[in-house]
Coordinates of C-alpha atoms in Angstrom, one line a residue:
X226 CA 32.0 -107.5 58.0
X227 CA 31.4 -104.2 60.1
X228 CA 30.9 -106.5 63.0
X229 CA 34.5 -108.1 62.7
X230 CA 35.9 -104.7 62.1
X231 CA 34.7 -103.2 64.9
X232 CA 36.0 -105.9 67.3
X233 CA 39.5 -105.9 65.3
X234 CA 39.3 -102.0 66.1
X235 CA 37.8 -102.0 70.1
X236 CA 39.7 -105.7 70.8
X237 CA 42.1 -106.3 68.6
X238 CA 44.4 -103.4 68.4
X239 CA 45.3 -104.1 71.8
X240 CA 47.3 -107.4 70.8
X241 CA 48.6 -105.8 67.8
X242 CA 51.9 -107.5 66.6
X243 CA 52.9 -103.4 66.1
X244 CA 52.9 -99.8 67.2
X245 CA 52.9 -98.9 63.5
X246 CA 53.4 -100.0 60.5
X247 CA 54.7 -98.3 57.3
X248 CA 53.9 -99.5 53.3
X249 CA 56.3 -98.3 51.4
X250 CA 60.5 -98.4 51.8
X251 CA 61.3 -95.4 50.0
X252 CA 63.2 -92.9 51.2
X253 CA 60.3 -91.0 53.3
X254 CA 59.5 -94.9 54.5
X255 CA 62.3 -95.7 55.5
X256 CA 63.0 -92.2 57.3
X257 CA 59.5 -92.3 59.2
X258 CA 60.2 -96.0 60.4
X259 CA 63.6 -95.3 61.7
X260 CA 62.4 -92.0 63.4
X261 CA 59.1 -94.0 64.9
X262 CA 61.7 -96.8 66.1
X263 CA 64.2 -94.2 67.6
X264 CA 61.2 -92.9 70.2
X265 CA 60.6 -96.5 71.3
X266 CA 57.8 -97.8 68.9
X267 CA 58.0 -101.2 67.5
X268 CA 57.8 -100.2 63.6
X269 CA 57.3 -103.1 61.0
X270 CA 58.4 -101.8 57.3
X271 CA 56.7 -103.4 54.3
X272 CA 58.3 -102.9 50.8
X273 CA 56.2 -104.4 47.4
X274 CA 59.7 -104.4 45.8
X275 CA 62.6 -106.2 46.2
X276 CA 64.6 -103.3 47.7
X277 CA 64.8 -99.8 49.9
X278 CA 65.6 -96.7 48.9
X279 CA 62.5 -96.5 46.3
X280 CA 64.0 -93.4 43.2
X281 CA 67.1 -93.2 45.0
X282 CA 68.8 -97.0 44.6
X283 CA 65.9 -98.6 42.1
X284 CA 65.1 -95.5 40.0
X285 CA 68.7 -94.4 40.1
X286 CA 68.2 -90.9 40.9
X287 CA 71.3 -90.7 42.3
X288 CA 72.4 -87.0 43.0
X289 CA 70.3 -84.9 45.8
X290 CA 69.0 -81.4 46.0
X291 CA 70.9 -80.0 48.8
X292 CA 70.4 -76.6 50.3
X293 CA 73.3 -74.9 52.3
X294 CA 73.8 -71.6 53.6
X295 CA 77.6 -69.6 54.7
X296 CA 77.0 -72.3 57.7
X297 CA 76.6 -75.4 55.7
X298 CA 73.9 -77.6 54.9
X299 CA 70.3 -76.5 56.0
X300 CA 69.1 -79.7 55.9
X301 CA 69.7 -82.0 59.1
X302 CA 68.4 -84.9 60.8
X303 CA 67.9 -88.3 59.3
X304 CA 68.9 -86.9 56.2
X305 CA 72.1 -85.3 57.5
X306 CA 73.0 -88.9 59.2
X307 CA 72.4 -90.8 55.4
X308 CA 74.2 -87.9 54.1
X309 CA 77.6 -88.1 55.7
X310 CA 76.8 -92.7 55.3
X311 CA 76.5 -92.0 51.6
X312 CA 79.9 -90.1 51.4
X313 CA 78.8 -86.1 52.2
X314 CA 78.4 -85.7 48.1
X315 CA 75.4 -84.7 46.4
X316 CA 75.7 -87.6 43.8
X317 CA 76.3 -91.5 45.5
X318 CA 76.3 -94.9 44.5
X319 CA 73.3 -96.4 44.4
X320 CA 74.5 -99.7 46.2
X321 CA 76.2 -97.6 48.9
X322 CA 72.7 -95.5 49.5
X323 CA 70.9 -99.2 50.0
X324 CA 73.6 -100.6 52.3
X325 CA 73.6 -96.7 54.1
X326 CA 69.7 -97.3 54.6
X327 CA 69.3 -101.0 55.6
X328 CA 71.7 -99.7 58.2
X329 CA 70.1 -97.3 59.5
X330 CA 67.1 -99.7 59.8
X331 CA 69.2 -102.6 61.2
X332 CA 70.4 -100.1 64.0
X333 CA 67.0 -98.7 64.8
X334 CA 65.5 -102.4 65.4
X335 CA 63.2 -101.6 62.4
X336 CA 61.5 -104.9 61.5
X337 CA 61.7 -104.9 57.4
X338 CA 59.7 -107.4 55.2
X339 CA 60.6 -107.1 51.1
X340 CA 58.6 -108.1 48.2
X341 CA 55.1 -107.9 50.5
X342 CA 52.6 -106.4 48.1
X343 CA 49.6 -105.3 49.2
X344 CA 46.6 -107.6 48.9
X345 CA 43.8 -105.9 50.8
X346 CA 43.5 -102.5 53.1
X347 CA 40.8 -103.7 56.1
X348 CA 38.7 -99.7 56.9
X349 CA 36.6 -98.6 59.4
X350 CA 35.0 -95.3 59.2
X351 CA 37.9 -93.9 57.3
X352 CA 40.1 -94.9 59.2
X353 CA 42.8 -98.0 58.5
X354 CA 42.6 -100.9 60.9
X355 CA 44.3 -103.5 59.0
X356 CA 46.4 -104.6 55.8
X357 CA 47.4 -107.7 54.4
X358 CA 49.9 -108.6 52.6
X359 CA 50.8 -112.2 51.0
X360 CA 52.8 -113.2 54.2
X361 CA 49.6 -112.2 56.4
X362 CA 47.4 -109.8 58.1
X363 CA 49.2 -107.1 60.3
X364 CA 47.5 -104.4 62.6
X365 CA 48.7 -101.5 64.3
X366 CA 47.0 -98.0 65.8
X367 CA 49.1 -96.2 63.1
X368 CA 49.5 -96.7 59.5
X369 CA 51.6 -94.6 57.2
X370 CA 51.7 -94.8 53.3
X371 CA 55.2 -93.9 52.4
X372 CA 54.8 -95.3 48.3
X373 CA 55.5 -93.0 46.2
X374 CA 52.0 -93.5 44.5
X375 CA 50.1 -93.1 47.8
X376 CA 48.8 -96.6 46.8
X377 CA 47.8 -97.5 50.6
X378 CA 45.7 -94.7 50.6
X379 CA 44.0 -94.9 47.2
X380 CA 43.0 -98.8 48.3
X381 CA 41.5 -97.1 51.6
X382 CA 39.5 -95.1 49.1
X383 CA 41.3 -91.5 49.4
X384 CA 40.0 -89.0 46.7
X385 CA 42.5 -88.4 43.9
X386 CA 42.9 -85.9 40.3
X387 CA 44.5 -87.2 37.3
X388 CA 47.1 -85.3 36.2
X389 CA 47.1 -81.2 36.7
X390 CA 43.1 -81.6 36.3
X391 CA 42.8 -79.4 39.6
X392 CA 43.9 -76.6 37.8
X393 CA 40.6 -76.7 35.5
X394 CA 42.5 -77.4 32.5
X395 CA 43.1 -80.9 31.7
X396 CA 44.5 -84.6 33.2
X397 CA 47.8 -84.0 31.2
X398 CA 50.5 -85.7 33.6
X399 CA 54.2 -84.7 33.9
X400 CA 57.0 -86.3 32.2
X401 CA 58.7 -89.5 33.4
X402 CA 62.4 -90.1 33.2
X403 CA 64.5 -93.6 32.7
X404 CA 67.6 -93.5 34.2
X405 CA 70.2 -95.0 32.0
X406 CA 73.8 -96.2 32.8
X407 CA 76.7 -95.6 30.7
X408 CA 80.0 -97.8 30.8
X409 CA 83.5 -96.6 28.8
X410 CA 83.2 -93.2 29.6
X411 CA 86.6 -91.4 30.5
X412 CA 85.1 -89.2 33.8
X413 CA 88.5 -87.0 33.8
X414 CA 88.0 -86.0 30.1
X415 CA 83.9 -85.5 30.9
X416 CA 84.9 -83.7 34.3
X417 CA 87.3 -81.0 32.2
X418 CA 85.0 -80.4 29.3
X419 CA 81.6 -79.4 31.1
X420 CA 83.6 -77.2 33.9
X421 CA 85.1 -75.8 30.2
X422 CA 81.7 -75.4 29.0
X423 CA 80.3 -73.8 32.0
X424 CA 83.5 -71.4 33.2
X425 CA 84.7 -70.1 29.7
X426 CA 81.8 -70.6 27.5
X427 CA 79.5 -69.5 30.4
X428 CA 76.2 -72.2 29.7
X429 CA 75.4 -73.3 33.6
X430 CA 77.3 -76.8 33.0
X431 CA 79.7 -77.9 35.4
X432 CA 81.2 -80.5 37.5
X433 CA 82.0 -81.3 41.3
X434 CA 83.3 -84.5 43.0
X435 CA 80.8 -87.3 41.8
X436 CA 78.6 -85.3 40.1
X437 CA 78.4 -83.5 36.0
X438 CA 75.8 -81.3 34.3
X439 CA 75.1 -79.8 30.6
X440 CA 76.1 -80.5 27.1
X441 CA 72.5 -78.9 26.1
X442 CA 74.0 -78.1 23.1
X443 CA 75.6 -81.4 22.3
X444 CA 72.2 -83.1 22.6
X445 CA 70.2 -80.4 20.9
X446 CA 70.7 -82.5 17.9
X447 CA 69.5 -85.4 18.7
X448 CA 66.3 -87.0 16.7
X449 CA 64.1 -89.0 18.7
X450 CA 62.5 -92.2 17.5
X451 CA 59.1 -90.7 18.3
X452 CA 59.3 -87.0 19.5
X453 CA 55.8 -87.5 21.0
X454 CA 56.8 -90.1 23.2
X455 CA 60.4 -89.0 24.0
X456 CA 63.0 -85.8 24.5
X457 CA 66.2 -85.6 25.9
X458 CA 67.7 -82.7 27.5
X459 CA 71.5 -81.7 28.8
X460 CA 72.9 -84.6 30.9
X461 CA 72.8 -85.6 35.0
X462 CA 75.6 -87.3 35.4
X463 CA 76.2 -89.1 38.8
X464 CA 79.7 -91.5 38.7
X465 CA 79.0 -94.7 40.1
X466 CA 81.8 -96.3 42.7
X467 CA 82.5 -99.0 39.8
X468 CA 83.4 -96.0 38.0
X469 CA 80.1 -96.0 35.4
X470 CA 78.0 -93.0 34.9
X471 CA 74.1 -93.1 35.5
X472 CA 72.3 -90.1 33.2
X473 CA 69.2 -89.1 34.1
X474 CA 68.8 -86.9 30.4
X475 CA 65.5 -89.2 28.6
X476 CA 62.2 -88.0 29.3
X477 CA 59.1 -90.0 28.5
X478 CA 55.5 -88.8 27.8
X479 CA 52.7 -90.4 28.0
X480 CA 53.5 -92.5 30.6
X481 CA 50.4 -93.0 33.0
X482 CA 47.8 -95.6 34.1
X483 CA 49.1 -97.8 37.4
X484 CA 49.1 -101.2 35.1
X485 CA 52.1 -102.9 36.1
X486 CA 52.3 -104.4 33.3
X487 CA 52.3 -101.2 30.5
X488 CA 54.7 -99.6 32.3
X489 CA 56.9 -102.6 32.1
X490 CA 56.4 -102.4 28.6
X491 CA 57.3 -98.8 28.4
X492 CA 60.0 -99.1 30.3
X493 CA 61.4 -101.6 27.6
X494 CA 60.9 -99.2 24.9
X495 CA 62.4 -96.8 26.8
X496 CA 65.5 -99.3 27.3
X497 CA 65.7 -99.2 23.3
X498 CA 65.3 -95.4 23.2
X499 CA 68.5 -95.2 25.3
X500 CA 70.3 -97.3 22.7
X501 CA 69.5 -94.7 20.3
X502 CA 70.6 -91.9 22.6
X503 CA 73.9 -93.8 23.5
X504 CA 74.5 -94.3 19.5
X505 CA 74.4 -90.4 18.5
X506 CA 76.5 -89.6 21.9
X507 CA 79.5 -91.7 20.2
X508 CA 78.7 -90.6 16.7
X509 CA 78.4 -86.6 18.2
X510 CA 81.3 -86.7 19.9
X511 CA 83.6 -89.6 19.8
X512 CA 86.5 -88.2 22.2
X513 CA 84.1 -88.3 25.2
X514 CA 81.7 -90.8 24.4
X515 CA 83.3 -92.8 21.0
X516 CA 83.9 -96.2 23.8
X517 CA 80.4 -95.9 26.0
X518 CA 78.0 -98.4 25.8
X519 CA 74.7 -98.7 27.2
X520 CA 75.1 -101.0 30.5
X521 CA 71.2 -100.8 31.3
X522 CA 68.4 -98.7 32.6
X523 CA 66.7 -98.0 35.9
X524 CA 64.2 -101.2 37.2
X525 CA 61.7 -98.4 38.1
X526 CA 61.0 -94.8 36.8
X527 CA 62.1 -92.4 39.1
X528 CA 60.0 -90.1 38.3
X529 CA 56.5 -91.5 37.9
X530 CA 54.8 -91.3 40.8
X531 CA 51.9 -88.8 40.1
X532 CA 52.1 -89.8 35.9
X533 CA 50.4 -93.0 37.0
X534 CA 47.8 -92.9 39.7
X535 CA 47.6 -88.8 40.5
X536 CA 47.4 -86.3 43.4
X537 CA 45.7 -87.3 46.8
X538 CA 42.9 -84.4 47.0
X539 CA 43.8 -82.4 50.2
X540 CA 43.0 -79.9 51.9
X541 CA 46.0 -77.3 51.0
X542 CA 45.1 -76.5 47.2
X543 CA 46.5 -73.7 45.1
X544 CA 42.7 -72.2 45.8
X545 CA 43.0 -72.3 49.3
X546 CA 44.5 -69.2 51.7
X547 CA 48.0 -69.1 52.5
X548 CA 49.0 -68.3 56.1
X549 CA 50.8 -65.4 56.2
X550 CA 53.7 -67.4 58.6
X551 CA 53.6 -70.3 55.9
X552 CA 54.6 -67.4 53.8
X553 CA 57.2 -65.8 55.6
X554 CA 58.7 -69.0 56.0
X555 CA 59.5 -69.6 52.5
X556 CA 61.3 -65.8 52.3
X557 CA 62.8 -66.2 55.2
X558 CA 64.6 -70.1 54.1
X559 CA 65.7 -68.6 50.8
X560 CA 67.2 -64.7 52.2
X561 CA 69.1 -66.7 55.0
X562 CA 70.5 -69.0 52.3
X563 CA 71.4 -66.7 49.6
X564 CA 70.5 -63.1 50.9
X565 CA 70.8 -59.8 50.4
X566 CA 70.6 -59.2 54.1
X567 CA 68.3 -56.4 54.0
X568 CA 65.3 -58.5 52.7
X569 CA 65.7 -61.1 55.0
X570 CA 65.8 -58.1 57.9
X571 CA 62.3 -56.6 56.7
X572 CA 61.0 -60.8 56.6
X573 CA 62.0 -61.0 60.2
X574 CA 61.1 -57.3 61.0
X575 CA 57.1 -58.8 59.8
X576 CA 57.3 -61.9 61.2
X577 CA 57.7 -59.9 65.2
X578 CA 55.4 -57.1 64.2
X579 CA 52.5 -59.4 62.7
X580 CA 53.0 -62.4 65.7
X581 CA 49.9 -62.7 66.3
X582 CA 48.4 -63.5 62.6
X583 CA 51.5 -66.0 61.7
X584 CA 48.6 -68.5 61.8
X585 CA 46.2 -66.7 60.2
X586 CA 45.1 -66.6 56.3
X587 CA 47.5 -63.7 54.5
X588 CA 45.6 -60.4 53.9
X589 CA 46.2 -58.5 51.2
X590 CA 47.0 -54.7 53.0
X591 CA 50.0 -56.9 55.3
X592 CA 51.0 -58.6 51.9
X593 CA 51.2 -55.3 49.7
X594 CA 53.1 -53.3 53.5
X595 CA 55.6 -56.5 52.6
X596 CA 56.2 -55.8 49.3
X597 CA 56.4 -52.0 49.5
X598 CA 59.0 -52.7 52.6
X599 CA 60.8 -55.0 50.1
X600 CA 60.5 -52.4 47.1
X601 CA 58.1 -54.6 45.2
X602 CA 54.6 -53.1 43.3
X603 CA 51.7 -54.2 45.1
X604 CA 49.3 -57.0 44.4
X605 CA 45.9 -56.3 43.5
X606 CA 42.7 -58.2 44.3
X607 CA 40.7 -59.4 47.0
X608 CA 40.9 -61.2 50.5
X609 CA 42.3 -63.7 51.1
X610 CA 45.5 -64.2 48.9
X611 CA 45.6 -68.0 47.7
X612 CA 48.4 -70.0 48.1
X613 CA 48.7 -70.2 44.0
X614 CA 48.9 -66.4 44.0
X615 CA 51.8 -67.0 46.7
X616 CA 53.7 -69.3 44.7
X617 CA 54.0 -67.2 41.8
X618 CA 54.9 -64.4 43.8
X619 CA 57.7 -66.4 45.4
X620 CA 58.8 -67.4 42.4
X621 CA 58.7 -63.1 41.2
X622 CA 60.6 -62.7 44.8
X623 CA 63.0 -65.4 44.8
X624 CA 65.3 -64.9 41.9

């Protein structure tokens, strides 16, 4: 075996059928092949599914985290170009975000093969020579894992945790979510009564073009049929082009192991769950939701991904140093998107006077001349500051 993999690596990369080959169309696939085909590579895209777009189209997670400043939106690139496809909202139709990304990959010359699952990863000293797939055995010099459950690399034999067990405590995982879709729901009547909510009654809910967030208190009641296995909070709405409305509201628990199988099951369950949730919506209140009815749920979990395999183990763990320009970074992003001016003045002020250590770990004396310049107590402890220590001081600095 170490025989034929060294000639497939010496010989056979030379007559490879690709420059590189990405498992996985998700989002981050489907961005990495187009960029790779854009430079002049010749990118083959395999997807186990039946579809692109991975949570956004199949797990309906249909509303985006945007970031913008007084300039517009901070985020650009690829993700700007699928953003003004998709209709320059931060809630889309699902169908519209598949068709916006089979474009992009029709456009790049992007060679896309669906429903290829992944049989067997061929490795040779840690590094990935070859995969194969039921329609046959494709080699490239480059291999990127763009799933969602980094299943390329855990069959190359990457190290994982379960769960938060990194932190010491335990292999608890996260919670799913099932993404549900509602049909009969009057959006102008839903559209009025959460920007009512969150103007005059002041509880964070809201609406804006596609998209609709709150009634916490509306769902406060509700009674699940197994509070250990399911919650629901306040309501994601995202309005569909065929006018439904897909909620992202259900959280599930316990949902972990990579058995394809169970989490079919679950996600059955979690179909009849919905019901339920649907039911005591029209009974709660029957002016906004007395004619919905449950139209179906999400083929895949959006929200799963580390629930059922885990976390690669890297080398940038909350134990690890923080560099003090990784650091910076992070201030810098959030004062030039939502200020006040003077803290982003004394970030940039540090970032020219300490130049020369941006790539250096963070020392506590230039941390603790930061916070004093930003009027902040100091931090206490020894060299180096950890990156976990970081994050819980940007979440103290970023309000």
């Amino acid at each position: 075996m170490r025989t034929w993999l060294a000639f497939l690596l010496f010989f056979g990369l030379g007559l490879a059928q690709y420059d590189l080959v990405v498992y996985g169309a998700t989002p981050q696939g489907v961005t990495a092949a187009v960029a790779a085909a854009q430079e002049g590579l010749k990118v083959l895209l395999l997807e186990p599914g039946r579809g692109v777009g991975g949570v956004l189209t199949q797990g309906w997670l249909a509303t985006l985290d945007l970031a913008k400043d007084k300039e517009g939106l901070l985020q650009r690139g690829l993700f700007l170009d699928f953003y003004r496809r998709i209709g320059e909202e931060a809630s889309f139709d699902v169908k519209r975000a598949e068709e916006a990304l089979l474009a992009m990959l029709r456009e790049a010359g992007v060679e896309l093969r669906l429903e290829a699952p992944l049989d067997r990863v061929e490795v040779d000293g840690g590094t990935v020579v070859a995969l194969a797939t039921p329609g046959g055995l494709f080699q490239a010099p480059y291999f990127v894992d763009a799933t969602d459950t980094a299943e390329l690399a855990f069959r190359a034999g990457a190290g994982f945790t379960l769960g938060r067990e990194d932190t010491g405590l335990d292999r608890r995982s996260m919670a799913a979510t099932l993404v549900f879709r509602l049909e009969g729901v009057p959006w102008g009547a839903v559209f009025l009564a959460l920007n009512y909510e969150g103007q005059v009654r002041r509880t964070g809910a809201g609406a804006w073009g596609r998209s609709g967030w709150g009634f916490g208190e509306l769902v406060r009641g509700y009674v699940p049929s197994d509070p250990s296995r399911y919650a629901l909070r306040g309501l994601n709405l995202s309005r569909q082009d065929d006018g439904s409305l897909l909620v992202n509201a259900l959280l599930l628990f316990g949902v972990e192991g990579a058995d394809p199988l169970s989490l079919e099951r679950k996600r059955v369950e979690a179909a009849l769950e919905a019901e339920r949730v649907v039911a005591y919506l029209r009974g709660k209140d029957p002016l906004l939701f007395g004619t919905a009815h449950l139209a179906g749920v999400a083929p895949k979990y959006p929200v799963v991904a580390q629930a059922t395999t885990g976390y690669l183990k890297g080398s940038l763990g909350l134990s690890e140093p923080v560099l003090l320009g990784d650091f910076l970074a992070n201030l810098e992003h959030y004062y030039r998107a939502k200020g006040p001016e003077e803290r982003l003045r004394v970030v940039l002020k540090a970032r020219e006077l300490f130049r020369e250590e941006l790539q250096k770990p963070l020392k506590r004396l230039t941390l603790n001349q930061l916070l004093q310049a930003l009027g902040e107590g100091r931090l206490s402890g020894a060299d180096p500051v950890t990156r976990g220590e970081a994050a819980l001081l940007l979440y103290r600095l970023l309000p």
